[in-house]
CSV table of C-alpha atoms in Angstrom, one decimal:
chain,number,residue,atom,x,y,z
A,1320,MET,CA,6.9,49.1,-30.2
A,1321,TRP,CA,6.5,47.1,-33.3
A,1322,TYR,CA,9.6,45.3,-34.8
A,1323,MET,CA,10.1,43.8,-38.2
A,1324,ILE,CA,12.0,40.5,-38.2
A,1325,SER,CA,13.0,39.6,-41.8
A,1326,SER,CA,14.8,36.3,-42.3
A,1327,GLN,CA,16.5,34.9,-45.4
A,1328,ASP,CA,16.7,31.1,-45.8
A,1329,ILE,CA,19.6,29.0,-46.9
A,1330,GLU,CA,19.1,27.4,-50.3
A,1331,ASN,CA,16.9,24.2,-50.3
A,1332,SER,CA,15.7,24.9,-46.7
A,1333,LEU,CA,12.4,23.0,-47.0
A,1334,ALA,CA,13.4,19.8,-45.2
A,1335,LYS,CA,14.9,21.8,-42.3
A,1336,ARG,CA,11.9,24.0,-42.1
A,1337,LYS,CA,9.6,21.0,-41.9
A,1338,SER,CA,11.7,19.4,-39.1
A,1339,VAL,CA,11.0,22.3,-36.7
A,1340,ARG,CA,7.9,24.0,-38.1
A,1341,SER,CA,5.6,23.0,-35.2
A,1342,GLU,CA,8.0,24.6,-32.7
A,1343,HIS,CA,8.4,27.7,-34.9
A,1344,LEU,CA,4.6,28.1,-35.1
A,1345,ALA,CA,4.1,27.5,-31.4
A,1346,ARG,CA,6.3,30.5,-30.6
A,1347,LEU,CA,4.4,32.7,-33.0
A,1348,GLN,CA,1.1,31.5,-31.5
A,1349,LEU,CA,2.3,32.6,-28.1
A,1350,LEU,CA,2.9,36.1,-29.4
A,1351,ALA,CA,-0.5,36.0,-31.0
A,1352,ASP,CA,-2.2,34.9,-27.8
A,1353,GLU,CA,-0.5,37.8,-26.0
A,1354,GLY,CA,-1.9,40.2,-28.7
A,1355,LYS,CA,1.7,41.0,-29.8
A,1356,LEU,CA,1.7,39.6,-33.3
A,1357,LEU,CA,0.7,41.9,-36.2
A,1358,ILE,CA,1.7,39.6,-39.1
A,1359,ALA,CA,3.8,36.5,-39.8
A,1360,GLY,CA,4.5,34.3,-42.7
A,1361,PRO,CA,7.0,32.8,-45.2
A,1362,HIS,CA,8.1,34.0,-48.6
A,1363,PRO,CA,7.2,31.4,-51.2
A,1364,ALA,CA,10.1,30.6,-53.6
A,1365,ILE,CA,7.7,30.8,-56.5
A,1366,ASP,CA,4.7,33.0,-57.2
A,1367,ASN,CA,2.2,30.6,-55.6
A,1368,ASP,CA,0.6,30.4,-52.1
A,1369,ASN,CA,1.6,26.7,-52.0
A,1370,PRO,CA,5.0,26.4,-53.6
A,1371,GLY,CA,5.3,22.7,-53.0
A,1372,ASP,CA,8.9,21.4,-53.3
A,1373,ALA,CA,10.1,24.8,-54.4
A,1374,GLY,CA,9.8,25.8,-50.7
A,1375,PHE,CA,10.4,29.2,-49.2
A,1376,THR,CA,13.1,31.8,-49.3
A,1377,GLY,CA,12.6,33.5,-45.9
A,1378,SER,CA,10.0,34.8,-43.5
A,1379,LEU,CA,8.6,38.0,-42.2
A,1380,VAL,CA,7.3,38.7,-38.6
A,1381,VAL,CA,6.1,42.0,-37.3
A,1382,ALA,CA,5.5,41.8,-33.5
A,1383,ASP,CA,5.4,44.0,-30.5
A,1384,PHE,CA,8.4,43.9,-28.1
A,1385,ASP,CA,9.6,46.3,-25.3
A,1386,SER,CA,12.9,46.9,-27.0
A,1387,ILE,CA,15.0,46.1,-30.1
A,1388,GLU,CA,17.2,43.9,-27.8
A,1389,GLN,CA,14.1,41.9,-26.8
A,1390,ALA,CA,13.1,41.5,-30.4
A,1391,GLN,CA,16.6,40.4,-31.4
A,1392,ALA,CA,16.7,37.9,-28.5
A,1393,TRP,CA,13.4,36.5,-29.6
A,1394,ALA,CA,14.6,36.2,-33.2
A,1395,ASP,CA,17.9,34.6,-32.1
A,1396,ASN,CA,16.0,31.9,-30.3
A,1397,ASP,CA,13.8,30.9,-33.3
A,1398,PRO,CA,13.9,27.1,-33.9
A,1399,TYR,CA,14.6,27.9,-37.6
A,1400,ILE,CA,18.0,29.4,-36.4
A,1401,SER,CA,19.0,26.3,-34.4
A,1402,ALA,CA,17.9,24.0,-37.3
A,1403,GLY,CA,20.0,26.0,-39.8
A,1404,VAL,CA,17.1,27.2,-41.9
A,1405,TYR,CA,18.0,30.9,-41.8
A,1406,GLN,CA,21.2,32.3,-43.3
A,1407,SER,CA,20.5,35.8,-42.0
A,1408,VAL,CA,18.0,37.7,-39.9
A,1409,ILE,CA,17.4,41.4,-39.7
A,1410,VAL,CA,15.5,43.1,-36.8
A,1411,LYS,CA,14.4,46.7,-37.3
A,1412,PRO,CA,11.9,49.0,-35.6
A,1413,PHE,CA,8.6,49.2,-37.5
A,1414,LYS,CA,6.2,52.1,-37.5
A,1415,ARG,CA,2.7,51.0,-38.3
A,1416,VAL,CA,0.9,53.7,-40.4
A,1417,LEU,CA,-1.9,51.8,-42.2
A,1418,PRO,CA,-4.4,50.3,-41.7
């Protein structure tokens, strides 16, 4: 089943994001390689694809897991958690309707 993982950053998280970004992206790439990643990306802090020093306010991942517990465990092990980037993370089932 698909699960939505929505994360909210702490304020001024950009330096912490940058410090573990490659590890964060590597985990997402593994999901993509397994055909389990529907979408992933950050929320820019300003209305711009490249927010520069304004940074980001959170992230969204929609991926396929066998259970909500597995999705939660995956989210809990994100390098952004250990680096202190995220202040909160919500994991919910997601029903894909379109496209």
